[in-house]
Amino acid sequence: MLASLSRSWARVEIALASFCAVLVTVLILLNVVTRALNASIYWVDEAAIYAMVWMCFLAASAALHERSAVSVTLLRDWLGEKGQNWLGRAVDICVLIFAIALLYFAWRWLMPLDLLKAGFDVEAFQGETFNFVYAEPTTTLGIRKIWVWSVLGLFVFGTLLHAVANLLSPLPKAKQSVQT
Amino acid sequence: MTPFIFAALLFGAVPIALVLILTAVWYIAESGNTVLFDSFMQQLFSGVENYGLLAIPLFMLTGELMNEGGMTTRLINAARVFVGGFRGGLAYINLLANMFMAAIIGSAASQIAVMSRAMVPAMEAEGYDKGFAAATTAAGGLLAPVIPPSMLFVIYGVLAQIPIGDMFLAGIIPGFILVVVFCLVITLIGFFREMPKGVWMTRKEAQAALLACLPAALIPVSIIGGILFGIATPTESAAVASLIAFLIGWLIYREIKPARLGTLFARTARNASMVIFMIAAANVFGWVIIYEALPQKLAALITTITADPFTFLLIVNIALLVVGMLIDGIAALILVTPILLPIAMNNYNIDPFHFGVVMSLNLVLGLLTPPVGVGLYIASAMSGASPGQILRALWPFLLAVTGVLILLSYVPWLSTALI
C-alpha cells in the first residue's frame, strides 16, 4: 500500500519535474527571442530559475524512491551480500532521519501553530514572531515567495513518504548513476 | 566528531547530497548554534536560486537531443574526411569526432557512452585491438569537460562566482592541447604496434559527408560563437543549441520523434536535478566550512610547506587525483572548491579561471582510474572489453593527461589567454 503510494507519487514528481524542464527551456528561449526583438520581458529569468529549482527538488525526492542518487559505493561493493543488505538498510535509516530533520526544520521555519494562533492573520503573526516568511515578495513575479517555497513542502512530504516506504519494502539490487 | 560522521556517511554509500546535509545538521547541533535550523530550508533553497545553474539542464537536454537525432554518425563521417586516410586513421577519427562531440556535450560519462557504442565496433571491425579502441574512446571522453560547454565548468563557475562564459573560454586552449597530445600518443603507439591503414574518401564522398554534418556543426558554432562574441549568455546558448539540435534531428535528419520528447525531458530532469540538488546541499554544508574556518586552517598548514603557487598546485593536484579516484568528479568539485579556492586566490594569488581548469581536468581523470572509474566501466560495458584490457591500453593517455595537467599548472597563461 505504502510502497505503491510511494511509487505513484514518484511518478507524479517526475512528471512535474519534466514539465518544469520544458518550462525552463521555453522560458529561456522566450528570453532570447524577446531580447533580440528589443522587447525583453523582465520576469522571465526569475520564473525560469524557480522552474529549475522546482524541477530539482521534485526529481531529487523521486531519486530517493528510485535509490538512484550519486553515492560513494566503494566500500559497499567490497561487502558480501549480507553486508550490502545491512548497509542498504542503514542508508534507508539515514534517509528517514534526513526526512524527519527536514520536517522539523520546515516546522521551525513556517511556525504553523503560531500562524494558527494568529488566526492566519499574517501581520499579527509577524508582530508576534518577527518571522516574515509569509510576506516576503518575489523580485519580479509579483507573487509572494511562499508560493515558490512551497516546493519544499512537497519535497518534505515526498522524502518522508519514500523514506518510510523504502524502509518497509525489500531492498533491490542497488545501482550507481553519475554524470560528470 | 563531525569529520567522523562525514566519513562514515560518505563511505557508507549514503547519497552524497544527504551526506552534506546530515553532516551540516550534526555540526550545527553539536556546536549548539541551533538558531541556524530556523533558516535551514531557506538556505537549501537559495543555494540553487542561481541563473548560471540553468545551463545544466539545458546542456544536458542538448546532449540528449543530439544522441537521439543521429548526429554522432554524421560527425564521425565528417572527421573521416580530415584524418581517415592516415595509418591508424580510425583512431584519429575517433579523437577528432570526440573533439566535435565535446563541443556539444558537457559530460565525459555520457560522451564515453555514446562514442564507445559508435566507435569501438567500427575500430574492431578494421582490425584494431578492442582494448586500444575502447581506451582511445575513453580518453577522448576526457575532452568533454574541458572543451566548452562543460558541466564541470558551469558548476565551478557558480561555486566560484565567476562568469561561466569566461570559464568556457578558459577551456579552449587546454582542450586543443589535449587533442594534440592525444594525437601524439596515438602516433607514438603506432611506432610500436602495427595499426590498420586508413583510406581517404573520394572527393564526392567527402563533400557528401561534410554537407551532411553541416547542420550538426551549427550546434557547437552557436554555443561557442554565442559566448565568444558576447551575443548570448551560456544559459541562452544552451537553450538555443537544444532548439537547433531538436530541429535538425527532427526536420533534417528525421531521427527524432516528437513523441519521444517526454522521455528526453524526464531524463534531463532526473540527471540535472541530481547535480543541482548536490549544489543545494553544498550550500548548507558551507556553514560547516565557514564556521569551522576550514580554508584558513588548511591555508595555515599549506603555507608552512610552500609559498610557491606552482608547488601548491602540484600538492593540490596530487590530493585531487586521490579524491577523484574515490569520488565522482562533480561531487568532488562541489566538495573541494569552497575549501581550496579561497586558499588558491588569497594565499597564492592564483587566477580562479586557471585554478578551475586545473581542478576540473584533474578530477575528471578519476573517471578513468579504478576503483571508482565510472568512465572506465561505461567504456567496458559499451564496448565489451574488460576494464583491465582497457586500462592496459589506456595508461599512455593517462600519463599524457598528467603531463598536460602539470603544464597547465605551470603556465597559467594557457588558461587565461582568451579571457
XYZ file of C-alpha atoms in Angstrom:
599
model
C 0.000 0.000 0.000
C 2.647 2.488 1.150
C 5.040 1.161 -1.467
C 2.557 1.693 -4.269
C 1.703 5.162 -2.960
C 5.410 5.984 -2.950
C 5.763 4.642 -6.481
C 2.808 6.649 -7.748
C 3.997 9.817 -6.023
C 7.473 9.385 -7.543
C 5.796 9.147 -10.944
C 3.913 12.373 -10.283
C 7.144 14.028 -9.135
C 8.984 13.003 -12.310
C 6.076 14.156 -14.482
C 6.034 17.553 -12.756
C 9.825 17.798 -12.881
C 9.785 17.030 -16.615
C 7.204 19.751 -17.105
C 9.473 22.149 -15.212
C 12.348 21.155 -17.519
C 10.147 22.031 -20.509
C 9.243 25.314 -18.834
C 12.910 26.197 -18.251
C 13.695 25.599 -21.919
C 10.705 27.538 -23.207
C 11.271 30.489 -20.871
C 14.948 30.863 -21.738
C 14.159 30.623 -25.450
C 11.456 33.233 -24.947
C 14.068 35.421 -23.318
C 16.400 35.057 -26.301
C 13.653 35.897 -28.789
C 12.211 38.858 -26.890
C 15.657 40.304 -26.275
C 16.511 40.015 -29.949
C 13.321 41.955 -30.685
C 14.260 44.540 -28.062
C 11.168 43.653 -26.053
C 12.595 41.729 -23.087
C 10.112 40.507 -20.512
C 11.528 41.319 -17.110
C 10.105 38.402 -15.101
C 11.221 35.572 -17.369
C 14.635 34.964 -15.787
C 13.225 34.691 -12.298
C 10.432 32.387 -13.464
C 12.966 30.150 -15.229
C 15.141 29.941 -12.124
C 12.179 28.927 -9.967
C 11.089 26.346 -12.551
C 14.581 24.863 -12.313
C 14.507 24.822 -8.507
C 11.117 23.080 -8.569
C 12.480 20.567 -11.037
C 15.471 19.984 -8.783
C 13.541 19.296 -5.573
C 10.818 17.207 -7.230
C 13.247 14.957 -9.077
C 15.597 14.778 -6.075
C 12.787 13.352 -3.989
C 11.917 10.842 -6.725
C 15.599 9.832 -6.823
C 15.289 8.760 -3.180
C 12.434 6.472 -4.189
C 14.477 5.078 -7.063
C 17.605 4.898 -4.879
C 19.447 6.412 -7.819
C 21.235 9.370 -6.192
C 25.027 9.611 -6.567
C 26.885 7.934 -3.735
C 30.327 6.544 -2.986
C 29.851 2.792 -3.321
C 33.496 1.811 -2.881
C 33.050 0.085 0.486
C 29.642 -1.340 -0.303
C 30.984 -3.087 -3.378
C 33.579 -4.875 -1.244
C 30.959 -6.261 1.108
C 29.206 -9.596 0.668
C 25.511 -9.821 0.001
C 24.626 -9.860 3.687
C 26.809 -6.859 4.421
C 25.340 -4.995 1.464
C 21.843 -5.618 2.797
C 22.799 -4.321 6.222
C 24.379 -1.254 4.722
C 21.352 -0.762 2.458
C 19.090 -0.691 5.487
C 21.449 1.695 7.297
C 21.261 4.030 4.294
C 17.461 3.789 4.348
C 17.515 4.803 8.010
C 19.788 7.769 7.196
C 17.316 8.852 4.506
C 14.497 8.642 7.053
C 16.484 10.705 9.576
C 17.093 13.228 6.807
C 13.365 13.392 6.011
C 12.390 13.826 9.662
C 15.037 16.517 10.111
C 13.632 18.374 7.100
C 10.135 18.168 8.559
C 11.428 19.612 11.820
C 13.239 22.474 10.033
C 10.163 23.246 7.943
C 8.111 23.357 11.147
C 10.571 25.750 12.799
C 10.649 27.915 9.710
C 6.937 28.124 8.938
C 5.686 28.146 12.579
C 2.246 26.772 11.673
C 0.982 26.763 15.271
C 1.780 30.457 15.728
C 0.095 31.199 12.420
C -2.960 29.301 13.605
C -2.895 31.209 16.914
C -2.803 34.479 14.984
C -5.932 33.301 13.113
C -3.984 33.196 9.807
C -3.546 36.965 10.103
C -0.066 37.342 8.616
C 0.537 40.794 10.115
C -0.410 39.681 13.613
C 1.798 36.600 13.118
C 4.725 38.783 12.096
C 4.188 41.087 15.064
C 4.270 38.100 17.384
C 7.124 36.124 15.885
C 9.213 38.543 13.762
C 9.057 35.824 11.126
C 8.435 37.347 7.708
C 8.325 34.125 5.718
C 4.717 34.636 4.617
C 5.179 38.229 3.498
C 8.422 38.047 1.530
C 7.794 39.032 -2.107
C 9.454 37.655 -5.225
C 11.635 40.158 -7.060
C 9.764 40.387 -10.350
C 6.929 37.861 -10.415
C 4.514 39.824 -8.265
C 3.568 36.887 -6.062
C 4.618 36.066 -2.511
C 7.692 33.920 -2.278
C 5.975 31.428 -0.011
C 4.266 30.057 -3.135
C 7.620 29.416 -4.700
C 8.993 27.966 -1.472
C 6.028 25.631 -1.262
C 8.007 23.114 -3.330
C 9.961 22.484 -0.138
C 6.687 21.269 1.393
C 6.252 18.816 -1.477
C 9.873 17.834 -1.049
C 9.473 17.123 2.670
C 6.304 15.118 2.004
C 7.953 13.166 -0.811
C 11.146 12.344 1.089
C 9.170 11.215 4.158
C 6.887 9.017 2.068
C 9.722 7.476 0.060
C 11.931 7.010 3.125
C 9.275 5.130 5.082
C 8.221 3.095 2.035
C 11.850 2.167 1.240
C 12.437 1.087 4.800
C 9.392 -1.176 4.759
C 9.982 -2.769 1.361
C 12.662 -5.310 0.370
C 15.989 -3.982 -0.889
C 16.563 -4.070 -4.648
C 19.977 -4.542 -6.170
C 21.375 -1.003 -5.979
C 22.895 0.685 -8.999
C 25.028 3.789 -9.290
C 24.287 6.561 -11.721
C 26.505 9.555 -12.318
C 27.036 12.436 -14.672
C 30.432 14.036 -14.840
C 33.069 14.118 15.748
C 31.804 15.950 12.620
C 34.602 14.653 10.331
C 33.917 11.141 11.565
C 30.202 11.427 10.784
C 31.070 12.849 7.375
C 33.421 9.995 6.523
C 31.070 7.317 7.872
C 28.130 8.596 5.828
C 30.220 9.213 2.708
C 31.797 5.760 2.619
C 28.592 4.161 3.841
C 27.036 4.772 0.402
C 24.592 7.410 1.642
C 23.681 9.715 -1.291
C 26.311 12.468 -1.361
C 23.774 15.291 -1.132
C 22.397 13.747 2.058
C 25.908 13.277 3.429
C 26.465 17.017 3.118
C 23.130 17.942 4.687
C 23.287 15.440 7.549
C 26.858 16.453 8.356
C 25.779 20.097 8.476
C 22.850 19.181 10.750
C 25.149 17.247 13.051
C 27.659 20.076 13.145
C 25.024 22.696 13.988
C 23.518 20.505 16.715
C 26.948 19.787 18.172
C 28.035 23.411 18.132
C 24.797 24.494 19.826
C 24.148 27.080 17.092
C 20.610 25.764 16.693
C 19.200 29.104 15.593
C 20.632 28.159 12.179
C 17.946 25.467 11.951
C 15.343 28.227 11.564
C 16.718 29.237 8.187
C 17.890 25.778 7.107
C 15.176 25.251 4.480
C 15.637 28.726 3.077
C 19.381 28.173 2.833
C 18.799 24.891 0.998
C 16.569 26.686 -1.498
C 18.741 29.755 -2.005
C 21.765 27.602 -2.839
C 20.294 26.825 -6.230
C 18.461 30.071 -6.949
C 21.132 30.865 -9.474
C 20.865 31.894 -13.110
C 24.086 30.125 -14.112
C 22.763 26.749 -12.998
C 20.039 26.931 -15.647
C 22.731 25.959 -18.125
C 22.963 22.469 -16.602
C 19.554 21.078 -17.626
C 19.785 22.871 -20.964
C 23.183 21.444 -21.909
C 22.027 18.008 -20.772
C 18.976 18.352 -22.981
C 21.143 19.314 -25.952
C 23.210 16.161 -25.387
C 20.090 14.005 -25.182
C 18.634 15.504 -28.356
C 21.900 15.088 -30.156
C 22.187 11.420 -29.266
C 18.639 10.849 -30.332
C 18.967 12.878 -33.517
C 21.610 10.788 -35.278
C 24.286 13.471 -35.200
C 27.014 11.190 -33.866
C 27.415 9.151 -37.054
C 27.495 12.300 -39.191
C 30.162 13.906 -37.025
C 32.246 10.731 -37.250
C 31.880 10.689 -41.035
C 32.990 14.302 -41.229
C 36.039 13.509 -39.096
C 36.851 10.732 -41.592
C 37.279 13.379 -44.307
C 40.158 15.031 -42.451
C 42.167 12.148 -40.989
C 40.648 8.960 -42.418
C 43.495 8.125 -44.804
C 46.372 8.061 -42.304
C 47.753 4.843 -40.870
C 45.624 4.361 -37.761
C 43.055 6.572 -39.434
C 40.130 5.377 -37.329
C 41.960 6.157 -34.097
C 42.441 9.757 -35.262
C 38.838 9.897 -36.485
C 37.759 8.750 -33.047
C 39.727 11.564 -31.456
C 38.539 14.246 -33.847
C 34.904 13.133 -33.541
C 35.325 13.222 -29.766
C 36.544 16.800 -30.086
C 33.420 17.761 -32.077
C 31.227 15.965 -29.583
C 32.939 17.686 -26.656
C 31.855 20.987 -28.164
C 28.251 19.836 -27.832
C 28.158 17.503 -24.817
C 29.437 18.711 -21.458
C 29.675 15.410 -19.672
C 32.510 12.903 -20.040
C 30.416 9.967 -18.836
C 27.700 10.434 -21.450
C 30.229 11.155 -24.184
C 32.135 7.953 -23.414
C 28.851 6.022 -23.514
C 27.815 7.429 -26.902
C 31.217 7.227 -28.534
C 32.061 3.732 -27.270
C 28.910 2.411 -28.849
C 29.654 4.177 -32.124
C 33.437 3.845 -32.482
C 34.649 0.663 -30.805
C 32.785 -1.836 -33.050
C 33.942 0.088 -36.144
C 37.580 0.087 -34.974
C 37.411 -3.575 -34.070
C 35.996 -4.463 -37.483
C 39.008 -2.773 -39.111
C 41.379 -4.882 -37.038
C 42.214 -2.689 -34.046
C 42.700 -4.270 -30.649
C 39.446 -3.944 -28.681
C 41.189 -2.639 -25.558
C 43.013 0.034 -27.563
C 39.786 1.047 -29.318
C 37.948 1.426 -26.019
C 40.906 3.230 -24.421
C 41.142 5.769 -27.258
C 37.414 6.439 -26.961
C 37.526 6.747 -23.177
C 40.480 9.139 -23.381
C 38.597 11.172 -25.993
C 35.767 11.484 -23.497
C 38.087 13.476 -21.245
C 37.787 16.313 -23.746
C 34.095 16.802 -22.843
C 34.618 18.598 -19.536
C 37.441 20.781 -20.899
C 36.224 21.908 -24.313
C 33.167 24.154 -23.819
C 30.391 23.602 -22.956
C 31.381 21.766 -19.806
C 29.181 20.744 -16.927
C 32.104 20.932 -14.522
C 32.889 24.482 -15.626
C 29.262 25.566 -15.118
C 29.275 24.177 -11.586
C 32.711 25.604 -10.824
C 31.632 28.997 -12.190
C 28.602 29.010 -9.899
C 30.612 27.921 -6.858
C 33.453 30.359 -7.533
C 31.049 33.141 -8.521
C 32.848 33.889 -11.772
C 31.286 34.293 -15.244
C 30.602 30.878 -16.770
C 31.145 32.226 -20.299
C 34.711 33.221 -19.390
C 35.246 29.878 -17.727
C 34.276 28.229 -21.034
C 36.798 30.382 -22.893
C 39.465 29.307 -20.417
C 38.971 25.697 -21.516
C 39.503 26.189 -25.246
C 43.339 26.231 -25.400
C 43.741 23.406 -22.835
C 41.203 21.414 -24.875
C 43.246 21.816 -28.052
C 46.437 20.934 -26.217
C 44.796 17.713 -25.059
C 43.732 16.866 -28.615
C 47.263 17.432 -29.948
C 48.811 15.415 -27.134
C 46.358 12.541 -27.656
C 47.223 12.586 -31.380
C 50.908 12.321 -30.485
C 50.162 9.414 -28.167
C 48.356 7.564 -30.959
C 51.237 8.271 -33.352
C 53.754 7.018 -30.781
C 51.744 3.868 -30.165
C 51.714 3.420 -33.956
C 55.543 3.177 -33.883
C 55.378 0.210 -31.539
C 52.489 -1.700 -32.981
C 51.102 -2.018 -36.437
C 47.880 -0.083 -36.994
C 45.470 -0.696 -39.870
C 45.856 1.609 -42.821
C 43.001 4.009 -43.485
C 41.533 5.039 -46.837
C 40.928 8.575 -47.993
C 37.423 9.358 -49.162
C 36.834 10.312 -52.768
C 36.145 13.994 -53.332
C 32.459 13.244 -53.855
C 32.151 11.178 -50.679
C 33.984 13.840 -48.709
C 31.665 16.548 -49.958
C 28.602 14.475 -49.072
C 29.969 13.722 -45.585
C 30.768 17.378 -44.887
C 27.403 18.507 -46.193
C 25.559 16.002 -44.008
C 27.491 17.187 -40.978
C 26.967 20.880 -41.667
C 23.661 21.256 -39.756
C 25.104 19.412 -36.743
C 28.118 21.721 -36.821
C 25.732 24.602 -36.192
C 25.380 23.474 -32.592
C 28.958 23.971 -31.398
C 29.180 27.102 -33.525
C 26.093 28.550 -31.850
C 27.320 27.620 -28.369
C 30.907 28.815 -28.637
C 30.192 31.660 -31.050
C 27.361 32.983 -28.908
C 29.559 33.067 -25.837
C 32.754 34.190 -27.579
C 31.123 37.201 -29.204
C 29.052 38.035 -26.153
C 25.768 37.615 -28.046
C 24.271 35.210 -25.543
C 24.906 34.006 -22.012
C 25.970 30.349 -21.673
C 22.440 29.593 -20.455
C 20.870 31.173 -23.523
C 23.385 29.495 -25.840
C 22.424 26.178 -24.281
C 18.728 26.810 -24.896
C 19.353 27.846 -28.499
C 21.611 24.821 -29.016
C 18.912 22.489 -27.712
C 16.373 24.042 -30.068
C 18.742 23.697 -33.031
C 19.528 20.097 -32.033
C 15.835 19.318 -31.916
C 15.009 20.968 -35.231
C 17.914 19.315 -37.041
C 17.190 15.895 -35.573
C 13.508 16.219 -36.330
C 13.290 18.029 -39.670
C 16.621 17.416 -41.395
C 17.949 14.057 -40.165
C 14.419 12.849 -39.375
C 15.547 10.672 -36.468
C 13.869 12.403 -33.508
C 10.228 11.563 -32.962
C 8.459 14.417 -31.142
C 6.607 11.735 -29.146
C 9.975 10.812 -27.554
C 10.447 14.324 -26.187
C 8.663 13.462 -22.920
C 11.201 10.734 -22.161
C 14.088 13.058 -23.031
C 12.812 15.802 -20.749
C 12.238 13.296 -17.931
C 15.807 12.028 -18.275
C 17.084 15.607 -18.357
C 15.108 16.478 -15.210
C 16.447 13.405 -13.393
C 20.094 13.892 -14.321
C 20.137 17.668 -13.873
C 18.425 17.550 -10.516
C 20.972 15.052 -9.250
C 23.682 17.637 -9.802
C 21.688 20.701 -8.768
C 20.482 19.095 -5.546
C 24.077 18.337 -4.606
C 24.810 22.044 -5.026
C 21.842 22.903 -2.780
C 23.227 20.527 -0.185
C 26.701 22.004 -0.553
C 25.229 25.378 0.304
C 24.174 24.244 3.780
C 27.427 22.316 4.117
C 29.057 25.694 3.536
C 28.068 26.573 7.087
C 30.370 23.865 8.385
C 33.181 25.123 6.184
C 32.674 28.763 7.191
C 32.144 28.291 10.926
C 34.987 25.823 11.184
C 37.201 28.190 9.131
C 38.417 25.151 7.196
C 40.122 27.099 4.377
C 42.012 29.265 6.865
C 43.174 26.271 8.891
C 44.229 24.369 5.786
C 45.905 27.502 4.414
C 47.926 27.905 7.615
C 49.100 24.327 7.197
C 49.928 24.510 3.493
C 51.646 27.887 3.613
C 54.172 26.456 6.071
C 55.082 23.890 3.417
C 55.384 26.199 0.407
C 54.913 29.766 -0.721
C 55.233 28.917 -4.392
C 51.932 28.782 -6.359
C 53.203 26.026 -8.678
C 54.232 23.790 -5.780
C 50.868 24.481 -4.174
C 49.129 23.436 -7.385
C 51.218 20.261 -7.525
C 50.172 19.402 -3.962
C 46.543 20.128 -4.850
C 46.873 18.003 -7.979
C 48.179 15.005 -6.068
C 45.448 15.359 -3.424
C 42.727 15.745 -6.039
C 43.942 12.759 -8.046
C 43.313 10.664 -4.945
C 39.941 12.343 -4.296
C 38.956 11.906 -7.950
C 39.753 8.198 -7.766
C 37.297 7.759 -4.903
C 34.513 10.277 -5.528
C 32.603 11.199 -8.674
C 34.059 14.317 -10.341
C 31.076 16.647 -9.919
C 30.557 15.700 -6.279
C 34.272 16.124 -5.611
C 34.285 19.540 -7.287
C 31.316 20.663 -5.179
C 33.083 19.448 -2.050
C 36.556 20.839 -2.549
C 36.059 24.123 -4.420
C 34.765 26.102 -1.394
C 37.741 24.880 0.638
C 40.580 25.145 -1.869
C 39.613 28.166 -3.972
C 39.939 30.747 -1.154
C 43.422 29.411 -0.379
C 44.443 29.460 -4.040
C 43.220 33.015 -4.541
C 44.127 34.649 -1.223
C 47.337 32.912 -0.260
C 48.822 32.098 -3.647
C 47.280 34.684 -5.927
C 46.197 32.042 -8.417
C 43.692 33.124 -11.048
C 40.307 31.477 -10.365
C 39.872 30.532 -14.039
C 43.293 28.899 -14.128
C 42.515 27.050 -10.909
C 39.150 25.891 -12.280
C 40.665 24.416 -15.435
C 43.350 22.542 -13.490
C 40.881 21.219 -10.919
C 38.299 20.116 -13.470
C 40.763 18.262 -15.691
C 42.295 16.659 -12.640
C 39.003 15.450 -11.166
C 37.776 14.110 -14.457
C 40.883 11.955 -14.735
C 39.464 9.973 -11.816
C 36.687 8.919 -14.142
C 39.128 6.568 -15.862
C 41.059 5.258 -12.875
C 39.992 2.414 -10.616
C 38.475 1.772 -8.109
C 35.599 4.173 -8.868
C 36.418 4.935 -12.524
C 32.846 5.181 -13.775
C 34.005 6.147 -17.284
C 36.152 3.031 -17.428
C 33.197 0.820 -16.561
C 30.925 2.598 -19.030
C 33.500 2.116 -21.806
C 33.818 -1.506 -20.769
C 30.066 -2.121 -20.713
C 29.520 -0.415 -24.055
C 32.472 -1.974 -25.876
C 32.650 -5.445 -24.351
C 36.340 -5.041 -23.460
C 37.203 -5.777 -19.828
C 38.240 -2.818 -17.617
C 41.697 -4.397 -17.222
C 42.078 -4.718 -21.000
C 41.148 -1.051 -21.442
C 43.423 0.093 -18.637
C 46.405 -1.701 -20.214
C 45.912 0.359 -23.376
C 44.870 3.498 -21.530
C 47.956 4.247 -19.435
C 49.830 6.206 -22.148
C 46.810 8.508 -22.407
C 46.556 8.898 -18.629
C 50.270 9.682 -18.488
C 49.775 12.274 -21.233
C 46.899 13.938 -19.370
C 49.049 14.081 -16.240
C 51.737 15.807 -18.299
C 49.198 18.306 -19.649
C 47.958 18.860 -16.111
C 51.455 19.768 -14.947
C 51.911 22.038 -17.978
C 48.601 23.799 -17.296
C 49.525 24.200 -13.631
C 52.889 25.731 -14.572
C 51.661 28.070 -17.321
C 48.538 29.986 -16.178
C 48.529 31.853 -19.489
C 47.272 28.761 -21.299
C 44.007 29.027 -19.386
C 43.646 32.783 -19.145
C 44.827 33.938 -22.601
C 41.390 34.025 -24.244
C 39.522 35.731 -21.404
